[in-house]
XYZ file of C-alpha atoms in Angstrom:
728
model
C 82.482 43.008 140.823
C 80.236 41.757 143.653
C 81.584 39.016 146.005
C 79.041 36.827 147.871
C 79.186 37.106 151.611
C 81.141 40.322 151.648
C 78.158 42.682 151.668
C 77.602 42.121 155.375
C 81.309 42.490 156.088
C 81.380 45.780 154.182
C 78.352 46.982 156.093
C 80.093 46.243 159.392
C 83.290 47.955 158.279
C 81.597 51.023 156.823
C 80.799 52.742 160.157
C 84.431 52.439 161.111
C 85.629 54.125 157.934
C 87.212 57.443 158.728
C 86.015 60.383 156.686
C 88.821 62.475 155.182
C 89.291 65.410 152.867
C 89.019 65.875 149.265
C 88.018 64.624 146.051
C 89.194 65.194 142.569
C 87.649 64.990 139.163
C 88.481 61.866 137.193
C 92.072 61.828 136.125
C 93.434 63.723 139.135
C 94.526 62.745 142.592
C 92.012 62.985 145.392
C 93.203 64.472 148.656
C 93.256 62.089 151.586
C 90.676 62.446 154.336
C 92.186 62.951 157.793
C 92.045 59.780 159.827
C 93.969 58.523 162.868
C 96.832 56.311 161.865
C 95.796 56.547 158.210
C 97.247 59.967 157.506
C 100.368 58.543 155.891
C 98.373 56.957 153.086
C 98.026 58.825 149.809
C 96.568 57.564 146.563
C 95.410 58.673 143.143
C 92.132 57.370 141.778
C 90.789 57.819 138.260
C 87.671 56.759 136.405
C 88.629 55.335 133.021
C 85.247 54.101 131.848
C 81.525 54.756 132.268
C 79.148 52.321 130.582
C 76.624 53.221 129.449
C 77.353 56.932 129.196
C 73.618 57.723 129.221
C 71.083 55.895 131.374
C 67.573 55.175 130.122
C 64.717 53.149 131.595
C 65.936 50.217 129.506
C 69.297 50.051 131.322
C 69.621 47.750 134.326
C 72.896 49.138 135.689
C 75.901 51.369 135.129
C 79.499 50.190 135.480
C 82.346 52.458 136.554
C 85.900 51.273 135.925
C 89.111 52.922 136.960
C 92.469 52.615 138.667
C 93.918 53.383 142.046
C 97.625 54.058 142.497
C 99.472 54.133 145.807
C 101.347 57.441 145.662
C 102.606 57.313 149.246
C 105.543 55.652 150.961
C 103.516 53.172 153.027
C 101.795 49.998 151.788
C 97.995 50.063 151.583
C 96.012 47.032 152.701
C 92.436 45.835 152.195
C 91.906 48.183 149.242
C 88.183 48.298 148.385
C 86.035 50.183 145.879
C 82.415 51.100 146.620
C 79.857 53.180 144.710
C 78.916 56.720 145.714
C 76.054 58.630 144.106
C 73.458 61.338 144.659
C 69.763 61.080 143.811
C 69.459 64.851 143.376
C 69.518 66.231 139.850
C 72.232 68.727 138.851
C 70.529 72.091 138.490
C 72.873 73.997 136.154
C 75.658 73.490 133.652
C 78.005 75.505 135.866
C 77.618 72.855 138.561
C 78.858 70.164 136.183
C 82.212 71.933 136.048
C 82.303 72.222 139.848
C 81.643 68.554 140.647
C 85.337 67.746 140.769
C 86.262 70.526 143.200
C 83.288 70.975 145.518
C 82.505 67.975 147.696
C 79.510 69.718 149.188
C 77.910 69.595 145.753
C 75.764 66.476 145.278
C 78.036 64.495 147.570
C 75.403 61.818 148.077
C 76.155 58.639 149.980
C 78.131 55.434 149.692
C 76.388 52.140 149.040
C 77.924 48.823 149.996
C 76.213 47.126 147.055
C 78.645 46.968 144.182
C 81.627 46.424 146.498
C 84.890 45.419 144.775
C 87.948 44.132 146.633
C 90.680 45.832 144.607
C 93.763 44.398 146.306
C 94.808 42.813 149.577
C 97.966 44.951 149.542
C 99.058 47.798 147.307
C 102.750 48.650 147.616
C 104.053 52.201 147.084
C 103.924 53.030 143.366
C 101.696 50.085 142.559
C 98.382 50.495 140.747
C 95.336 48.279 140.502
C 92.122 48.378 138.508
C 88.648 48.409 139.956
C 85.161 47.904 138.577
C 82.006 48.949 140.379
C 78.510 48.217 139.100
C 75.496 50.141 140.369
C 72.055 48.835 139.543
C 69.258 51.071 138.345
C 67.307 49.893 141.374
C 70.028 51.222 143.666
C 70.177 54.546 141.818
C 66.451 55.068 141.759
C 66.615 57.713 139.011
C 63.167 58.367 137.527
C 63.278 61.984 136.238
C 65.075 63.419 133.235
C 68.298 65.128 134.233
C 71.966 64.836 135.042
C 73.148 63.014 138.164
C 76.462 62.515 139.987
C 77.960 59.056 140.381
C 81.375 57.947 141.543
C 83.566 55.553 143.464
C 85.044 55.606 146.966
C 88.299 53.713 147.338
C 88.969 52.680 150.946
C 92.323 51.486 152.247
C 94.056 50.841 155.571
C 97.659 50.958 156.757
C 99.177 47.571 157.482
C 98.083 46.117 160.825
C 95.494 48.843 161.311
C 91.727 49.023 161.101
C 91.741 52.747 160.326
C 90.532 53.642 156.865
C 91.459 56.343 154.362
C 89.106 57.286 151.558
C 89.840 58.508 148.031
C 86.942 59.514 145.796
C 86.423 60.077 142.081
C 83.101 61.292 140.646
C 81.566 62.013 137.282
C 78.178 62.870 135.785
C 75.659 60.778 133.893
C 72.351 61.798 132.275
C 69.192 59.793 132.886
C 66.787 60.397 130.000
C 63.421 58.773 129.532
C 63.290 59.105 125.718
C 66.571 60.356 124.151
C 65.210 60.110 120.612
C 62.511 62.638 121.410
C 64.872 65.396 122.507
C 65.399 68.319 120.107
C 68.732 68.404 118.321
C 71.390 70.737 119.703
C 73.573 72.228 116.920
C 77.194 71.979 118.001
C 80.090 73.326 115.914
C 83.675 72.337 116.562
C 86.668 74.579 116.017
C 89.702 72.363 115.442
C 92.880 74.398 116.017
C 96.283 73.687 114.523
C 98.937 75.975 115.986
C 102.339 75.738 117.613
C 104.781 77.811 119.575
C 107.034 79.678 117.118
C 110.317 78.018 116.208
C 111.240 79.311 112.740
C 114.024 81.888 112.412
C 114.177 84.401 109.543
C 117.085 82.630 107.863
C 115.081 79.399 107.598
C 116.718 77.567 110.503
C 114.808 76.340 113.553
C 115.311 77.407 117.144
C 114.394 73.892 118.349
C 112.877 70.594 117.169
C 109.799 70.555 119.418
C 107.381 70.883 116.516
C 109.327 68.436 114.368
C 108.918 65.764 117.028
C 105.115 66.196 117.195
C 104.353 65.398 113.555
C 105.141 61.690 113.414
C 102.635 58.867 113.456
C 100.942 58.673 116.848
C 102.336 62.034 117.933
C 99.939 64.790 119.126
C 99.716 66.902 115.963
C 99.318 63.818 113.843
C 96.575 62.561 116.183
C 94.737 65.884 115.932
C 94.947 65.813 112.145
C 93.662 62.250 111.849
C 90.886 62.654 114.429
C 89.426 65.596 112.536
C 89.963 64.151 109.075
C 86.508 62.589 108.663
C 84.554 64.896 110.972
C 82.768 68.151 110.025
C 85.168 70.258 112.059
C 86.031 73.856 111.224
C 89.808 73.917 111.012
C 91.459 76.930 112.641
C 95.032 77.133 111.356
C 97.988 79.329 112.193
C 99.865 79.984 108.910
C 103.143 80.024 110.835
C 102.656 76.318 111.581
C 102.264 75.561 107.876
C 105.385 77.607 107.022
C 107.407 75.763 109.650
C 106.188 72.366 108.465
C 107.157 73.302 104.896
C 110.694 74.144 106.046
C 110.879 70.860 107.948
C 109.707 68.874 104.940
C 112.419 70.369 102.709
C 115.226 69.352 105.064
C 116.083 71.660 107.914
C 118.793 72.867 110.270
C 118.583 73.538 113.998
C 120.462 76.178 115.981
C 122.099 74.659 119.064
C 124.572 76.042 121.635
C 127.275 74.138 119.745
C 126.280 75.624 116.398
C 123.886 74.875 113.556
C 123.303 71.180 112.861
C 121.252 69.282 110.291
C 117.860 67.971 111.363
C 116.917 64.305 111.239
C 115.666 62.697 108.066
C 112.929 60.958 110.057
C 111.476 64.315 111.121
C 111.715 65.592 107.556
C 109.808 62.553 106.262
C 107.173 62.935 108.986
C 106.706 66.620 108.179
C 106.316 65.883 104.480
C 103.725 63.194 105.182
C 101.874 65.461 107.620
C 101.656 68.330 105.130
C 100.427 66.045 102.371
C 97.788 64.643 104.715
C 96.759 68.157 105.798
C 96.237 69.230 102.186
C 94.185 66.096 101.612
C 91.848 66.356 104.625
C 91.246 70.110 104.280
C 90.493 69.923 100.563
C 86.735 70.080 101.094
C 86.579 71.291 104.688
C 86.077 74.741 106.146
C 89.421 76.262 107.063
C 89.729 79.458 109.074
C 93.166 80.953 108.551
C 94.089 82.698 111.795
C 96.375 85.747 112.111
C 99.969 84.790 111.390
C 101.704 83.550 114.587
C 98.743 84.808 116.680
C 100.194 88.010 118.182
C 99.074 88.850 121.725
C 97.036 91.895 120.734
C 95.848 92.497 124.298
C 99.368 92.764 125.727
C 100.566 95.059 122.943
C 97.427 97.174 123.065
C 98.089 97.769 126.761
C 101.761 98.711 126.449
C 102.219 99.913 122.847
C 98.942 100.583 121.050
C 100.595 101.767 117.829
C 102.637 98.575 117.566
C 99.523 96.518 118.345
C 97.832 98.030 115.298
C 100.856 97.416 113.075
C 101.239 93.790 114.137
C 97.504 93.142 113.725
C 97.539 94.498 110.171
C 100.620 92.496 109.232
C 99.365 89.248 110.778
C 95.983 89.493 109.073
C 97.599 90.371 105.736
C 99.894 87.347 106.022
C 96.869 85.222 106.898
C 95.062 86.407 103.785
C 98.055 85.537 101.617
C 98.218 82.054 103.165
C 94.472 81.510 102.672
C 94.884 82.000 98.939
C 96.916 78.794 98.826
C 94.041 76.617 100.118
C 90.823 75.942 98.190
C 88.354 76.423 101.064
C 90.122 78.822 103.412
C 88.650 81.940 104.997
C 90.782 84.785 106.365
C 89.932 87.767 108.522
C 89.283 85.601 111.597
C 90.983 86.364 114.918
C 91.027 84.146 118.015
C 91.314 85.779 121.441
C 92.131 83.389 124.271
C 93.125 86.191 126.630
C 91.846 89.649 127.462
C 88.822 90.756 125.431
C 88.386 94.527 125.651
C 86.768 97.176 123.508
C 90.228 98.513 122.603
C 91.452 95.095 121.472
C 88.357 94.513 119.352
C 88.724 97.964 117.774
C 92.382 97.283 116.985
C 91.450 94.024 115.240
C 88.553 95.592 113.354
C 90.735 98.480 112.157
C 93.329 95.943 111.009
C 90.796 94.130 108.827
C 89.310 91.378 110.997
C 85.673 90.510 110.365
C 85.148 87.681 112.861
C 86.596 87.093 116.304
C 86.488 83.948 118.460
C 86.252 84.661 122.198
C 85.467 82.702 125.374
C 81.739 82.742 126.105
C 82.254 84.455 129.461
C 84.108 87.354 127.781
C 80.950 88.797 126.209
C 77.363 89.279 127.293
C 74.153 90.041 125.456
C 73.176 93.691 125.360
C 69.503 92.697 125.401
C 69.137 89.513 127.419
C 65.579 88.882 126.172
C 66.836 88.729 122.583
C 69.659 86.406 123.601
C 67.357 84.046 125.517
C 65.121 83.564 122.498
C 67.856 83.516 119.854
C 68.801 80.335 118.041
C 72.115 82.010 117.132
C 73.428 81.046 120.558
C 77.169 81.328 120.224
C 76.992 84.035 117.551
C 76.772 87.755 118.188
C 77.743 91.157 116.871
C 79.832 93.703 118.734
C 80.562 97.325 117.930
C 84.284 97.882 117.386
C 85.137 101.478 116.606
C 83.348 102.473 113.441
C 82.657 98.897 112.361
C 80.932 95.765 113.610
C 82.632 92.456 114.335
C 80.968 89.076 114.149
C 81.556 87.262 117.456
C 81.848 83.496 117.927
C 81.617 82.691 121.643
C 83.290 79.376 122.499
C 81.118 77.568 125.045
C 82.776 77.578 128.464
C 81.473 74.162 129.517
C 82.334 72.190 126.392
C 85.663 73.970 125.909
C 86.794 73.539 129.514
C 85.922 69.841 129.367
C 88.346 69.483 126.454
C 91.053 71.509 128.207
C 90.747 69.453 131.400
C 90.941 66.215 129.452
C 94.091 67.354 127.632
C 95.697 68.284 130.960
C 94.820 64.962 132.638
C 97.759 62.844 133.712
C 96.028 59.705 132.429
C 94.733 60.224 128.871
C 92.284 57.348 129.189
C 90.764 58.902 132.296
C 90.750 62.287 130.578
C 88.868 60.844 127.604
C 86.273 59.238 129.903
C 85.718 62.466 131.823
C 85.446 64.418 128.559
C 82.805 62.016 127.241
C 80.605 62.280 130.334
C 80.823 66.021 130.690
C 80.007 66.598 127.011
C 77.035 64.263 127.148
C 75.790 65.918 130.327
C 76.274 69.510 129.117
C 74.519 68.975 125.791
C 71.764 66.920 127.434
C 70.942 69.772 129.797
C 70.678 72.172 126.818
C 68.381 69.760 124.973
C 66.231 69.142 128.070
C 65.876 72.878 128.722
C 64.790 73.487 125.123
C 62.279 70.635 125.355
C 60.826 72.050 128.553
C 60.511 75.534 126.991
C 59.341 74.173 123.644
C 62.064 76.161 121.832
C 64.849 75.368 119.411
C 68.183 74.727 121.152
C 70.804 77.441 120.574
C 74.019 76.927 118.663
C 76.981 75.808 120.795
C 80.603 76.158 119.674
C 83.368 74.086 121.233
C 86.982 75.215 121.052
C 89.945 73.198 122.320
C 92.980 75.146 123.561
C 94.738 76.860 120.649
C 97.950 74.878 120.936
C 96.514 71.690 122.358
C 98.634 68.567 122.262
C 96.183 65.795 123.145
C 97.373 62.266 123.604
C 95.366 59.401 122.188
C 92.516 58.615 122.763
C 91.355 62.146 123.707
C 90.775 63.651 120.210
C 89.203 60.427 119.018
C 86.885 60.330 122.055
C 85.928 63.967 121.484
C 84.944 63.417 117.862
C 83.089 60.194 118.677
C 81.072 61.821 121.463
C 80.285 64.867 119.305
C 79.155 62.895 116.282
C 77.328 60.007 118.008
C 75.240 61.657 120.730
C 71.548 61.217 119.903
C 70.551 64.830 120.558
C 73.644 66.538 119.056
C 73.761 67.784 115.458
C 77.359 68.481 114.288
C 77.462 71.628 112.135
C 80.026 73.756 110.343
C 80.632 77.391 111.208
C 81.500 79.291 108.050
C 78.007 79.388 106.565
C 76.413 80.164 109.934
C 78.729 83.081 110.636
C 78.232 84.588 107.210
C 74.442 84.510 107.235
C 71.570 85.366 109.510
C 71.107 87.852 112.299
C 72.793 87.687 115.652
C 72.124 89.564 118.897
C 74.248 92.518 119.917
C 76.825 91.730 122.579
C 79.314 93.744 124.582
C 82.535 92.867 126.348
C 82.259 91.555 129.898
C 84.958 91.858 132.573
C 86.798 88.583 132.993
C 89.383 87.521 135.524
C 92.304 85.198 135.214
C 93.241 86.083 131.656
C 96.905 85.878 130.799
C 99.008 87.973 128.465
C 102.637 88.524 127.604
C 104.664 90.645 130.052
C 105.846 94.120 129.128
C 109.379 92.780 128.588
C 108.154 90.778 125.592
C 106.439 93.844 124.167
C 109.671 95.841 124.505
C 111.754 93.061 122.924
C 109.385 92.880 119.958
C 109.474 96.663 119.528
C 113.288 96.589 119.516
C 113.314 93.759 116.977
C 110.958 95.681 114.731
C 113.265 98.709 114.841
C 116.288 96.547 113.993
C 114.402 94.831 111.179
C 113.255 98.153 109.727
C 116.780 99.538 109.786
C 118.215 96.459 108.117
C 115.606 96.225 105.363
C 115.896 99.921 104.501
C 119.632 99.411 104.197
C 119.269 96.758 101.496
C 118.947 97.742 97.846
C 116.513 94.853 97.192
C 114.808 94.076 100.521
C 111.576 92.425 99.360
C 112.236 88.809 100.407
C 114.120 89.816 103.545
C 111.344 92.190 104.601
C 108.756 89.400 104.552
C 110.989 87.060 106.556
C 111.720 89.699 109.197
C 108.091 90.823 109.402
C 107.099 87.228 110.087
C 109.845 86.888 112.690
C 108.562 90.015 114.425
C 105.068 88.524 114.507
C 106.471 85.331 115.990
C 108.200 87.269 118.742
C 104.800 88.780 119.635
C 103.024 85.396 119.675
C 100.711 84.200 122.432
C 102.733 80.989 122.184
C 105.314 82.499 124.566
C 102.849 83.022 127.416
C 103.889 79.867 129.242
C 107.574 80.774 128.857
C 107.919 84.517 128.206
C 111.685 84.578 128.823
C 112.192 82.293 125.838
C 110.142 84.698 123.744
C 112.364 87.587 124.819
C 115.452 85.545 123.934
C 113.971 84.731 120.520
C 113.457 88.427 119.719
C 116.798 89.579 121.113
C 118.715 86.834 119.341
C 117.388 87.928 115.957
C 117.928 91.600 116.803
C 121.541 90.976 117.822
C 122.184 89.092 114.576
C 120.761 91.992 112.581
C 122.925 94.480 114.477
C 126.026 92.471 113.650
C 125.083 92.463 109.979
C 124.412 96.185 109.994
C 127.870 96.749 111.506
C 129.385 95.151 108.409
C 128.497 98.324 106.523
C 130.945 100.937 107.800
C 132.727 104.196 107.059
C 136.390 105.101 107.453
C 137.127 108.738 108.342
C 140.667 110.247 108.660
C 141.650 112.165 111.780
C 141.601 115.415 109.778
C 141.108 116.682 106.238
C 142.319 119.873 104.509
C 140.624 122.248 102.098
C 143.128 124.110 99.914
C 140.611 126.500 98.412
C 137.343 128.170 99.316
C 135.405 125.201 97.896
C 136.996 121.813 97.972
C 136.295 118.134 98.532
C 137.728 115.304 100.538
C 137.209 111.521 100.252
C 135.673 109.166 102.833
C 135.768 105.386 102.508
C 132.541 103.350 102.733
C 132.750 99.544 102.978
C 129.911 97.061 102.362
C 131.008 93.717 103.763
C 127.557 92.159 103.284
C 126.688 89.603 100.593
C 123.843 91.894 99.493
C 123.753 95.241 97.705
C 122.965 98.216 99.931
C 121.957 101.853 99.591
C 123.711 104.237 101.973
C 124.038 107.939 102.532
C 126.486 110.170 104.374
C 125.215 112.844 106.689
C 127.980 115.337 107.502
C 127.237 117.907 110.212
C 129.461 120.937 110.678
C 129.901 122.163 114.216
C 130.052 125.727 112.857
C 127.944 126.023 109.685
C 128.763 129.754 109.426
C 132.413 128.912 108.862
C 132.042 125.606 107.011
C 129.135 124.360 104.957
C 128.953 120.746 103.709
C 126.937 119.815 100.636
C 124.457 116.931 100.738
C 125.882 113.610 99.602
C 123.876 111.550 97.125
C 122.705 108.039 97.964
C 125.381 105.494 97.215
C 124.438 102.057 95.882
C 127.108 99.551 96.743
C 127.391 95.975 95.576
C 128.206 93.000 97.786
C 131.703 93.299 99.249
C 132.312 96.662 97.571
C 134.500 99.442 98.975
C 134.025 102.956 97.640
C 135.570 106.418 98.021
C 132.811 108.972 98.426
C 133.685 112.630 97.749
C 132.334 115.149 100.236
C 132.204 118.784 99.090
C 132.565 121.650 101.567
C 132.758 125.446 101.381
C 134.825 127.460 103.851
C 133.998 131.051 104.796
C 137.157 131.539 106.858
C 140.434 129.880 107.635
C 140.863 127.560 110.573
C 139.863 124.219 112.003
C 136.165 123.233 112.058
C 135.042 119.971 113.712
C 132.551 117.887 111.731
C 130.572 114.715 112.482
C 130.043 112.019 109.841
C 127.083 109.651 110.152
C 126.481 106.716 107.823
C 122.729 106.179 107.285
C 120.266 104.144 105.306
C 118.535 105.721 102.342
C 115.727 107.019 104.546
C 118.033 108.484 107.167
C 118.193 105.677 109.744
C 121.654 105.838 111.359
C 124.104 102.979 110.839
C 126.534 102.695 113.704
C 127.760 105.656 115.713
C 128.756 109.022 114.233
C 132.489 109.601 113.608
C 134.160 112.931 114.376
C 136.977 114.581 112.429
C 138.356 118.091 111.724
C 138.428 120.104 108.491
C 141.415 122.479 108.096
C 140.428 125.477 105.930
C 143.572 127.116 104.367
C 141.903 129.333 101.723
C 142.978 133.050 102.351
C 139.962 134.970 101.237
C 139.890 138.535 99.655
C 141.648 140.448 102.450
C 144.296 137.791 102.730
C 145.081 138.037 99.039
C 145.354 141.917 99.301
C 147.850 141.554 102.113
C 149.820 138.926 100.284
C 149.754 141.007 97.092
C 151.018 144.147 98.913
C 153.804 142.254 100.609
C 154.805 140.758 97.293
C 154.951 144.215 95.669
C 157.177 145.573 98.430
C 159.448 142.578 98.132
C 159.659 143.021 94.344
C 160.487 146.726 94.753
C 163.356 145.950 97.098
C 164.818 143.497 94.610
C 164.641 146.064 91.769
C 166.317 148.778 93.836
C 169.110 146.475 94.838
C 169.659 145.456 91.243
C 169.934 149.099 90.069
C 172.457 150.024 92.760
C 174.614 147.059 92.009
C 175.183 148.519 88.511
C 176.820 151.832 89.782
C 180.715 152.248 89.388
C 182.611 151.070 92.474
C 185.214 153.332 94.264
C 188.747 152.199 93.469
C 190.534 150.902 96.557
C 193.664 152.680 97.712
C 196.809 150.585 98.091
C 196.902 151.143 101.828
C 193.331 150.003 102.205
C 193.180 146.542 103.743
C 190.149 144.358 104.118
C 188.482 143.818 107.457
C 189.707 140.853 109.370
C 188.111 137.646 108.439
C 184.895 136.857 110.278
C 183.883 140.531 110.479
C 180.559 141.936 111.620
C 177.266 140.697 110.244
C 176.642 144.325 109.318
C 178.784 143.691 106.282
C 176.117 141.421 104.956
C 173.558 144.218 104.877
C 173.151 146.683 101.960
C 175.069 149.941 102.461
C 171.955 152.018 102.983
C 170.951 149.748 105.813
C 174.211 150.226 107.777
C 174.298 152.652 110.739
C 176.286 155.857 110.441
C 179.631 156.216 112.141
C 178.105 158.392 114.790
C 175.426 155.934 115.499
C 178.047 153.210 115.638
C 179.864 155.022 118.341
């Protein structure tokens, strides 16, 4: 708004304005410039509208609207908004991304024309709107290109003439004849993914996803914004599985126990899934690897596990793709480290196409790349195979990411619109100057973006309505035509899961393998646990890796407790009464599922005691069984043994239990000794019997018996008594 009579006042006040620090891109707070007595003032300014978004010779002016909020503790007085712009053209697309952080870049100057008195006083926490109009005459743009425009907000402390400045800037193309520009093909990947929440028993770890599916919520907004646009859907099958569980009625694990989920969330999930099936019926759908494992992190710390997880996630993706009419599998999306090893791991696992950031690869032959219409497409050698590469444009993709992260969604949508128009305009202008066809550009929002309205709607509208932009699909382009060779390029700032998450996933996989090999019919359980292992490896835990570790350990601990319900009871000792004998051990299956178990019995001294192999035992739910163990003793004595309960393939269940086998079988020499002793004993009995039959000497009348209680010698046979001489 322009107020009569204030232009001169603004001109007089302008020299006294104190220059301070900082500026921010639209949607973020600008740092305050240092100024005497104005240092206590802080504010946040945003641009919420730019009209028109593209300037042509037919336009008389451009209007910038926005808000200023007092974020400090002191009131702000005489709050004014004035235009700032540069008459120099932006030279590269990289500079567009730097406008919001580099105030030496096309800083330009402030013009008092277009002055708007925003507020006499702005109290702490208060916000006010501003509107600044800049005429084409003021701007003076007369050459095709992209220019920087913005707004300075000036304010003073109460009872002070000192001024603080807060600036917001954006970009706007000036194009002489937009209809004459060549069309830039732009494809849009439209991701649907979430942080894992589903547990292998069908319960949910939390309700975060459930709360994002309702009308007006982020995932619903993403679905509706892409419904009528030619986007290429990029879907994580884990999201679809979780939504299916939600739509059937669900339970949530809480610290207080498992509780039923809300009916409202169930209804929203059911409606969302029905709408998803409807809008993707005739659209390209790329089914991403299940749960999106962090291949880079696992390849660094456990390459073998990285290969296993990649194969499983791609196989699960292929199975999910079969359920949709227009789905394509074999597509991986790397939003972290892109290395030759990672690409080889994915190629070996069955991937055919990989989406990467554009700065993660570079053309092997730059001349071919400069003259290629393939643009975002390339081919990279990965081991013994070749992967098709889709390079997500850094400029377009970062514009989306910045808009999603903006504190004010309206400001984020406005910034997104201007940056997209400017980036694509520069590509079209460059192609027109070189008389070439513009290359293909691919835009990719963050994988798990949660944009608030109106950001996804603004993105689709800008993409589909720009004069020089041709929206295209990706599937047909990727599958046909030649593409230049590319190689991986070093990139900084990539994130990946910490080693602790890799270790937790490896432990969970071991626990899952042990449990499934224990079960007699593990098919359904194996799939559930494989998917849970993939979830524990997901890139979705990068922003909160400790929660990912807890997810994996929680499932592993639950599996360990279930495994402990299959046990063996061993007595303190057992006895063999012959050379070969058997003894019983008790095995208990306290699970609700049938299991297959084996007993491994190890003798501490196999030369003295050998134990035969025990056959696999199939046990029904809740069954208790006596299992006979056969052993062969080579000698008498005690031999320690160790009993280990295992799965059918030898994985141990619990800790080994020790006991002792007492061997009492005599052996050949023992029986000879016993037989000889028995013969001697039998001979003595016969001799005694024969002597007892001889006539006894008649006792003389004067003979008297020995006193009662005589010597124990009387109890012995006569031949065993000592002679009289010896007695003396």
